[in-house]
Amino acid sequence: MPEETFTGNITIRDVAARAGVALSSVSRVMSGHPDVSPAMRARVEEAVAALGYEPDLLAQSLRSGSTRTIGFIIRDISNPLYALIARACEQELRRHGYSMILMNSDGSIETESKNFLLLRRRRVDGVIASLVAEDSPSVKKTIVSLRAPLVLLDREVKGLQASAVITDHHDGVYEATKHLLDAGHTKISFITGAENVYSTRNRMSGFKQAFADAGKEINEALLALGGFDAEYAFVHTRTLMAKKPRPTALITGGIGSTSGALRALNEMGIKIGKDLAFVALDEWPLFDVFSPQISSVYRDAKAIGAEAAHLMLEVLKGGPQKESVMETKFTARFSSEGGL
Amino acid sequence: MPEETFTGNITIRDVAARAGVALSSVSRVMSGHPDVSPAMRARVEEAVAALGYEPDLLAQSLRSGSTRTIGFIIRDISNPLYALIARACEQELRRHGYSMILMNSDGSIETESKNFLLLRRRRVDGVIASLVAEDSPSVKKTIVSLRAPLVLLDREVKGLQASAVITDHHDGVYEATKHLLDAGHTKISFITGAENVYSTRNRMSGFKQAFADAGKEINEALLALGGFDAEYAFVHTRTLMAKKPRPTALITGGIGSTSGALRALNEMGIKIGKDLAFVALDEWPLFDVFSPQISSVYRDAKAIGAEAAHLMLEVLKGGPQKESVMETKFTARFSSEGGL
DNA sequence: GTGAAAGCGCTAACAT
DNA sequence: ATGTTAGCGCTTTCAC
């Protein structure tokens, strides 16, 4: 019945032709415009159904200036924390008619910049991102040039118009550190990413506060704040644990760091909860199933992802930029025993 | 210096005006067309640089019919296996100038269908997908109507034009089952998703083959092939382990199933490697770090993701559709001891 | 209430 | 080698 060959897609033109009406009338019916007679509506709807017409989102976007597309840039989607965030975020965006373009920045500032630039060319309506670093002028410039709403994940960049979902690591880490100090530890190692991101600074502030409140001195030589990747943590766990006197407790910030550290400890035959008191910041799948049970500072990744979507949707609706703060919770388990 | 207000974006028109040339000349310079004089190239490049012009990918897509965008539909990105696949796949696609639109189907055929439809309206150049089920006529119809290249992950759908990355689970599961049978187990439970997906059928075929070769009978009452989600596995682990006589060994297919089963066993106080011989199909982050060490059938998720991208890129280049088969490897560890 | 026409930003004929 | 023009599929004035 449809006369056109099956080479191209069915366009609004085909529908108009079949219904014997103008293009604009079809458009009006499709968009639910009030000024359409029932007769017109019926004719067009018949043609739409018969032809299986679906509006081209690309053309609509070009016309309207909105792609209903959100860029999502993180370091590495295979990090379970980000995966959980992405899952909840995508679900929420989808519920509101938005699609997510996923990009890994692979921990590289250069890749991150390129990703932002490409998203701009794709005319995304907004970007949700966890930046590799907050102090890169090039990334900052790129972001300003975006001229699209931005939601940052656990980052604070000065002089940037953006919403943000930030985690209150401070209290959780404070409790964790206090727990260790109370048990008598003072030689406490801390392995995580650099202080050019909010999460590290905020965690360190909880760490320092606990030491200060206990009237104890931090041993700076036991800190390794250089990278979130497992490799960095692996190497520095080995180095730190070879020191004498060696640390009696270890805190690792982020799943990458935790993973590298645990692997190193495993290889060195150091048992957590016995030879070393251990606390992980952030949990991961199957966290609760294994022995030894690991003491942790937990945050709800699902809630973070959904909240990021909400903040984005709010700005897209014309609302104000906001900052949401998510809680953390320290739970002492077997792994933070021993060590002394 | 730029006369235009900062309301809209800089278009090819602005560049042409500033350089005092025609639109098409700018277009030619941008696309590296051979027929441009050095003088023209210089003038245009100056204007492009001065204005910071970047072609609108949306407009280019509408013109060219190619969005350089690939849809990626999986059940749940927070499943670590899919996250690893997605990571490698996105990296590879990005390297070739393609972006990935990520969509979770949440284990729902209806959501999956909607996702496909939306991707079609977005005019993606192709879709990479791990279907919820192979036997849904509606999804099949949707996919056929896509008229864009498709790469399936571990799925076989009859009568569908598609490339696929499939895993040879058979051999891995065969070895795992043989290992259990050799140890004297016959009451072996198997918990995983339904047989309306290739991965389950292929795994079961290895399972059955091992029983056949050993001259033993499968106890059908000990199988639970109804869902990949943790909840299903949790419930059925409880039920199966309450049977008498209860199974002496358990195999779980997929990270969701494994997760639910381990949680249930934990709650029931059943120790794997001692009270029950246990084998997991697929590994997850930090797999190797914990005790008890878990026997597993491993596959390389990173390689699967990269291969999916390759197959897609090849078809987009006009190459043939292909099926790649990835290996699995069984490794016996502590968890598959005991139970008898 | 409906139709005709302009235009979103771009590229590829087609002229010259 | 460069400019002019049509058109990708859609929406939105603007007439009638």
CSV table of C-alpha atoms in Angstrom, one decimal, chain A:
chain,number,residue,atom,x,y,z
A,1,MET,CA,0.0,0.0,0.0
A,2,PRO,CA,2.7,2.6,0.8
A,3,GLU,CA,3.8,3.8,-2.6
A,4,GLU,CA,7.3,4.9,-1.6
A,5,THR,CA,10.1,2.4,-1.9
A,6,PHE,CA,11.7,1.2,1.4
A,7,THR,CA,14.9,3.1,0.8
A,8,GLY,CA,14.5,6.0,3.2
A,9,ASN,CA,12.5,6.6,6.3
A,10,ILE,CA,8.9,7.7,6.4
A,11,THR,CA,8.8,11.4,6.9
A,12,ILE,CA,6.2,13.9,7.8
A,13,ARG,CA,5.9,14.6,4.1
A,14,ASP,CA,4.7,11.0,3.4
A,15,VAL,CA,2.1,11.3,6.1
A,16,ALA,CA,0.9,14.7,4.8
A,17,ALA,CA,0.6,13.2,1.3
A,18,ARG,CA,-1.3,10.2,2.4
A,19,ALA,CA,-3.7,12.2,4.6
A,20,GLY,CA,-4.0,14.9,1.9
A,21,VAL,CA,-3.1,17.7,4.3
A,22,ALA,CA,-0.3,20.2,4.8
A,23,LEU,CA,2.9,19.3,6.6
A,24,SER,CA,2.1,21.8,9.3
A,25,SER,CA,-1.1,20.1,10.1
A,26,VAL,CA,0.6,16.8,10.6
A,27,SER,CA,3.1,18.6,12.9
A,28,ARG,CA,0.3,20.1,14.8
A,29,VAL,CA,-1.4,16.8,15.4
A,30,MET,CA,1.8,15.1,16.4
A,31,SER,CA,2.6,17.8,19.0
A,32,GLY,CA,-0.9,17.9,20.4
A,33,HIS,CA,-1.6,21.4,19.3
A,34,PRO,CA,-5.1,22.6,20.4
A,35,ASP,CA,-6.2,24.1,17.1
A,36,VAL,CA,-7.0,21.0,15.2
A,37,SER,CA,-10.4,19.7,14.2
A,38,PRO,CA,-11.3,16.2,15.1
A,39,ALA,CA,-11.6,15.4,11.5
A,40,MET,CA,-8.1,16.5,10.8
A,41,ARG,CA,-6.8,14.6,13.8
A,42,ALA,CA,-8.5,11.4,12.7
A,43,ARG,CA,-7.1,11.6,9.1
A,44,VAL,CA,-3.6,12.3,10.2
A,45,GLU,CA,-3.7,9.6,12.9
A,46,GLU,CA,-4.8,7.1,10.4
A,47,ALA,CA,-2.0,8.0,8.1
A,48,VAL,CA,0.6,7.9,10.9
A,49,ALA,CA,-0.6,4.5,12.0
A,50,ALA,CA,-0.8,3.1,8.5
A,51,LEU,CA,2.7,4.3,7.6
A,52,GLY,CA,4.3,3.7,11.0
A,53,TYR,CA,5.5,7.2,11.1
A,54,GLU,CA,7.8,8.4,13.9
A,55,PRO,CA,9.2,11.9,14.0
A,56,ASP,CA,12.9,12.2,13.4
A,57,LEU,CA,14.5,13.3,16.7
A,58,LEU,CA,17.5,14.6,14.9
A,59,ALA,CA,15.4,17.0,12.8
A,60,GLN,CA,13.4,18.0,15.8
A,61,SER,CA,16.5,18.7,17.8
A,62,LEU,CA,18.0,20.8,15.0
A,63,ARG,CA,14.8,22.9,14.9
A,64,SER,CA,14.2,23.1,18.6
A,65,GLY,CA,17.7,23.4,19.8
A,66,SER,CA,17.2,20.7,22.3
A,67,THR,CA,18.5,17.2,21.9
A,68,ARG,CA,17.1,15.7,25.1
A,69,THR,CA,20.4,14.2,25.6
A,70,ILE,CA,22.7,14.4,28.6
A,71,GLY,CA,26.5,13.7,28.6
A,72,PHE,CA,27.8,11.6,31.4
A,73,ILE,CA,31.6,11.8,31.9
A,74,ILE,CA,33.3,9.7,34.5
A,75,ARG,CA,36.8,8.3,35.0
A,76,ASP,CA,35.8,4.7,34.4
A,77,ILE,CA,32.4,3.1,34.3
A,78,SER,CA,33.9,-0.2,35.4
A,79,ASN,CA,34.3,1.3,38.8
A,80,PRO,CA,31.3,-0.2,40.6
A,81,LEU,CA,30.5,3.1,42.4
A,82,TYR,CA,30.2,4.9,39.1
A,83,ALA,CA,28.3,2.1,37.6
A,84,LEU,CA,25.7,2.3,40.3
A,85,ILE,CA,25.5,6.0,39.9
A,86,ALA,CA,25.2,5.8,36.2
A,87,ARG,CA,22.5,3.2,36.4
A,88,ALA,CA,20.3,5.2,38.7
A,89,CYS,CA,21.0,8.4,36.8
A,90,GLU,CA,20.2,6.9,33.4
A,91,GLN,CA,17.0,5.4,34.7
A,92,GLU,CA,15.9,8.7,36.1
A,93,LEU,CA,16.8,10.7,33.0
A,94,ARG,CA,15.1,8.1,30.8
A,95,ARG,CA,11.9,8.4,32.8
A,96,HIS,CA,11.9,12.1,31.8
A,97,GLY,CA,12.6,11.5,28.1
A,98,TYR,CA,16.4,12.1,28.2
A,99,SER,CA,19.1,9.8,26.9
A,100,MET,CA,22.6,9.5,28.3
A,101,ILE,CA,25.7,9.6,26.3
A,102,LEU,CA,28.4,7.8,28.3
A,103,MET,CA,32.0,8.7,28.1
A,104,ASN,CA,35.0,7.4,30.1
A,105,SER,CA,37.8,9.9,30.6
A,106,ASP,CA,40.2,7.1,31.6
A,107,GLY,CA,41.7,9.3,34.3
A,108,SER,CA,43.2,11.6,31.6
A,109,ILE,CA,42.6,15.3,31.6
A,110,GLU,CA,43.2,15.4,27.9
A,111,THR,CA,40.6,12.8,27.2
A,112,GLU,CA,38.2,14.5,29.5
A,113,SER,CA,38.6,17.8,27.6
A,114,LYS,CA,38.0,16.1,24.3
A,115,ASN,CA,34.9,14.5,25.7
A,116,PHE,CA,33.5,17.8,26.8
A,117,LEU,CA,34.2,19.3,23.4
A,118,LEU,CA,32.6,16.5,21.6
A,119,LEU,CA,29.5,16.7,23.8
A,120,ARG,CA,29.3,20.4,23.0
A,121,ARG,CA,29.4,19.6,19.3
A,122,ARG,CA,26.7,17.1,19.8
A,123,ARG,CA,24.6,19.9,21.4
A,124,VAL,CA,23.8,17.9,24.5
A,125,ASP,CA,21.3,19.7,26.8
A,126,GLY,CA,23.6,19.2,29.8
A,127,VAL,CA,26.5,17.3,31.2
A,128,ILE,CA,26.9,15.3,34.4
A,129,ALA,CA,30.6,14.8,35.3
A,130,SER,CA,33.1,13.6,37.8
A,131,LEU,CA,36.2,15.5,36.9
A,132,VAL,CA,39.6,14.0,36.9
A,133,ALA,CA,41.0,17.2,38.6
A,134,GLU,CA,39.5,20.5,39.7
A,135,ASP,CA,42.6,22.6,39.0
A,136,SER,CA,43.0,22.1,35.2
A,137,PRO,CA,42.6,25.5,33.5
A,138,SER,CA,42.0,23.9,30.2
A,139,VAL,CA,39.1,21.8,31.4
A,140,LYS,CA,37.7,24.8,33.2
A,141,LYS,CA,37.8,26.8,30.0
A,142,THR,CA,36.2,24.0,28.1
A,143,ILE,CA,33.5,23.7,30.6
A,144,VAL,CA,32.7,27.5,30.6
A,145,SER,CA,32.5,27.3,26.8
A,146,LEU,CA,29.9,24.5,27.1
A,147,ARG,CA,27.1,26.9,27.9
A,148,ALA,CA,25.0,24.0,29.0
A,149,PRO,CA,24.0,23.1,32.5
A,150,LEU,CA,26.5,21.1,34.4
A,151,VAL,CA,26.2,18.8,37.4
A,152,LEU,CA,29.4,17.9,39.1
A,153,LEU,CA,29.8,14.7,41.1
A,154,ASP,CA,31.8,15.2,44.3
A,155,ARG,CA,33.8,18.1,42.9
A,156,GLU,CA,34.0,21.8,43.7
A,157,VAL,CA,35.4,24.1,41.0
A,158,LYS,CA,35.7,27.7,41.9
A,159,GLY,CA,34.3,30.2,39.5
A,160,LEU,CA,32.1,27.7,37.7
A,161,GLN,CA,28.4,27.9,37.3
A,162,ALA,CA,27.3,24.4,38.2
A,163,SER,CA,25.0,22.2,40.3
A,164,ALA,CA,26.7,19.5,42.3
A,165,VAL,CA,26.0,16.3,44.2
A,166,ILE,CA,28.7,16.2,46.9
A,167,THR,CA,29.3,13.6,49.6
A,168,ASP,CA,29.9,14.5,53.2
A,169,HIS,CA,32.9,12.3,53.6
A,170,HIS,CA,34.1,14.3,56.5
A,171,ASP,CA,31.9,12.8,59.2
A,172,GLY,CA,32.3,9.2,58.0
A,173,VAL,CA,36.1,9.5,57.8
A,174,TYR,CA,36.2,11.3,61.1
A,175,GLU,CA,34.4,8.4,62.8
A,176,ALA,CA,36.6,5.8,61.1
A,177,THR,CA,39.7,7.6,62.1
A,178,LYS,CA,38.5,8.2,65.7
A,179,HIS,CA,37.7,4.5,65.8
A,180,LEU,CA,41.3,3.6,65.0
A,181,LEU,CA,42.8,6.3,67.3
A,182,ASP,CA,40.6,5.1,70.1
A,183,ALA,CA,41.9,1.6,69.6
A,184,GLY,CA,45.4,3.0,70.1
A,185,HIS,CA,46.6,3.4,66.5
A,186,THR,CA,48.7,6.4,65.6
A,187,LYS,CA,50.7,5.1,62.7
A,188,ILE,CA,47.8,5.3,60.3
A,189,SER,CA,48.3,5.1,56.5
A,190,PHE,CA,45.9,6.7,54.1
A,191,ILE,CA,46.0,5.9,50.4
A,192,THR,CA,43.8,7.6,47.8
A,193,GLY,CA,43.7,10.2,45.0
A,194,ALA,CA,45.3,13.6,45.0
A,195,GLU,CA,44.0,16.7,46.9
A,196,ASN,CA,43.1,18.4,43.7
A,197,VAL,CA,39.6,16.9,44.0
A,198,TYR,CA,37.1,17.7,46.7
A,199,SER,CA,36.6,14.1,47.8
A,200,THR,CA,40.2,13.7,48.9
A,201,ARG,CA,40.3,17.1,50.6
A,202,ASN,CA,37.1,16.4,52.4
A,203,ARG,CA,38.2,13.0,53.5
A,204,MET,CA,41.5,14.4,54.7
A,205,SER,CA,39.7,17.0,56.6
A,206,GLY,CA,37.8,14.4,58.6
A,207,PHE,CA,41.0,12.5,59.1
A,208,LYS,CA,42.9,15.6,60.4
A,209,GLN,CA,40.0,16.6,62.6
A,210,ALA,CA,40.0,13.3,64.3
A,211,PHE,CA,43.8,13.5,65.0
A,212,ALA,CA,43.4,17.0,66.2
A,213,ASP,CA,40.6,16.1,68.5
A,214,ALA,CA,42.6,13.2,69.9
A,215,GLY,CA,45.6,15.5,70.4
A,216,LYS,CA,47.7,13.2,68.2
A,217,GLU,CA,50.1,14.0,65.3
A,218,ILE,CA,49.6,12.8,61.8
A,219,ASN,CA,52.6,11.0,60.4
A,220,GLU,CA,52.8,12.6,56.9
A,221,ALA,CA,55.2,10.0,55.7
A,222,LEU,CA,52.4,7.4,55.9
A,223,LEU,CA,50.1,9.2,53.5
A,224,ALA,CA,50.0,8.5,49.8
A,225,LEU,CA,47.6,10.9,48.0
A,226,GLY,CA,48.6,10.4,44.4
A,227,GLY,CA,46.0,8.5,42.5
A,228,PHE,CA,42.7,6.7,42.5
A,229,ASP,CA,43.8,3.8,40.4
A,230,ALA,CA,44.5,0.3,41.7
A,231,GLU,CA,48.0,0.3,40.4
A,232,TYR,CA,49.0,3.4,42.5
A,233,ALA,CA,47.5,1.9,45.6
A,234,PHE,CA,49.2,-1.4,45.0
A,235,VAL,CA,52.6,0.1,44.6
A,236,HIS,CA,52.3,2.4,47.6
A,237,THR,CA,50.8,-0.3,49.9
A,238,ARG,CA,53.9,-2.3,49.3
A,239,THR,CA,56.2,0.6,50.0
A,240,LEU,CA,54.3,1.8,53.1
A,241,MET,CA,54.1,-1.7,54.5
A,242,ALA,CA,57.8,-2.2,54.1
A,243,LYS,CA,58.6,0.9,56.2
A,244,LYS,CA,59.8,0.4,59.7
A,245,PRO,CA,58.1,0.9,61.9
A,246,ARG,CA,55.3,0.0,59.6
A,247,PRO,CA,51.8,1.4,59.8
A,248,THR,CA,49.4,-0.4,62.1
A,249,ALA,CA,46.3,0.8,60.3
A,250,LEU,CA,45.3,1.6,56.7
A,251,ILE,CA,42.5,3.6,55.2
A,252,THR,CA,41.9,3.5,51.4
A,253,GLY,CA,39.8,6.0,49.6
A,254,GLY,CA,37.8,4.8,46.7
A,255,ILE,CA,37.2,1.4,45.2
A,256,GLY,CA,40.2,1.5,43.0
A,257,SER,CA,42.5,2.3,45.9
A,258,THR,CA,40.9,-0.4,48.0
A,259,SER,CA,41.3,-2.9,45.3
A,260,GLY,CA,45.0,-2.3,44.7
A,261,ALA,CA,45.7,-2.2,48.4
A,262,LEU,CA,44.0,-5.4,49.2
A,263,ARG,CA,45.8,-7.1,46.4
A,264,ALA,CA,49.1,-6.0,47.7
A,265,LEU,CA,48.3,-7.0,51.2
A,266,ASN,CA,47.2,-10.4,50.0
A,267,GLU,CA,50.5,-10.9,48.2
A,268,MET,CA,52.5,-9.7,51.2
A,269,GLY,CA,50.6,-12.1,53.4
A,270,ILE,CA,49.4,-9.3,55.7
A,271,LYS,CA,46.0,-10.3,57.2
A,272,ILE,CA,43.6,-7.4,57.7
A,273,GLY,CA,41.8,-7.5,61.0
A,274,LYS,CA,44.8,-9.2,62.5
A,275,ASP,CA,48.2,-7.9,61.3
A,276,LEU,CA,46.7,-4.6,60.2
A,277,ALA,CA,43.6,-2.6,61.0
A,278,PHE,CA,41.8,-1.7,57.7
A,279,VAL,CA,39.0,0.6,56.7
A,280,ALA,CA,37.7,1.0,53.1
A,281,LEU,CA,36.0,4.2,52.0
A,282,ASP,CA,33.1,3.2,49.6
A,283,GLU,CA,31.7,-0.3,49.3
A,284,TRP,CA,31.3,-2.5,46.2
A,285,PRO,CA,29.1,-5.4,45.0
A,286,LEU,CA,29.2,-8.5,47.3
A,287,PHE,CA,30.8,-6.4,49.9
A,288,ASP,CA,28.9,-8.0,52.8
A,289,VAL,CA,29.3,-11.5,51.7
A,290,PHE,CA,33.0,-12.1,52.2
A,291,SER,CA,35.2,-12.8,55.1
A,292,PRO,CA,37.0,-11.0,56.5
A,293,GLN,CA,34.2,-8.5,57.0
A,294,ILE,CA,35.5,-5.0,56.0
A,295,SER,CA,34.9,-1.9,58.0
A,296,SER,CA,33.7,0.8,55.7
A,297,VAL,CA,32.5,4.3,55.2
A,298,TYR,CA,29.4,3.8,53.0
A,299,ARG,CA,27.5,6.1,50.7
A,300,ASP,CA,24.4,5.4,48.7
A,301,ALA,CA,25.6,5.4,45.0
A,302,LYS,CA,22.1,4.9,43.7
A,303,ALA,CA,20.8,7.9,45.6
A,304,ILE,CA,23.7,10.0,44.3
A,305,GLY,CA,22.9,9.0,40.7
A,306,ALA,CA,19.2,9.8,41.0
A,307,GLU,CA,20.0,13.1,42.7
A,308,ALA,CA,22.4,14.1,39.9
A,309,ALA,CA,19.6,13.5,37.4
A,310,HIS,CA,17.1,15.5,39.5
A,311,LEU,CA,19.5,18.5,39.8
A,312,MET,CA,20.0,18.4,36.0
A,313,LEU,CA,16.3,18.1,35.2
A,314,GLU,CA,15.6,21.0,37.6
A,315,VAL,CA,18.0,23.3,35.8
A,316,LEU,CA,16.7,22.2,32.4
A,317,LYS,CA,13.2,23.2,33.6
A,318,GLY,CA,14.5,26.7,34.3
A,319,GLY,CA,15.1,26.1,38.0
A,320,PRO,CA,18.1,27.3,40.1
A,321,GLN,CA,21.4,25.6,40.4
A,322,LYS,CA,21.8,23.6,43.6
A,323,GLU,CA,24.2,21.7,45.7
A,324,SER,CA,23.0,18.5,47.3
A,325,VAL,CA,24.9,16.9,50.1
A,326,MET,CA,24.8,13.1,50.6
A,327,GLU,CA,25.6,11.4,53.9
A,328,THR,CA,28.2,8.8,54.7
A,329,LYS,CA,28.1,6.2,57.4
A,330,PHE,CA,31.0,4.4,59.1
A,331,THR,CA,30.5,0.8,60.1
A,332,ALA,CA,33.1,-1.0,62.2
A,333,ARG,CA,33.6,-4.6,61.3
A,334,PHE,CA,36.3,-7.2,61.7
A,335,SER,CA,38.9,-5.7,59.4
A,336,SER,CA,39.6,-2.7,61.6
A,337,GLU,CA,40.6,-4.9,64.5
A,338,GLY,CA,44.1,-6.0,65.3
A,339,GLY,CA,47.2,-4.4,63.9
A,340,LEU,CA,48.8,-3.4,67.2
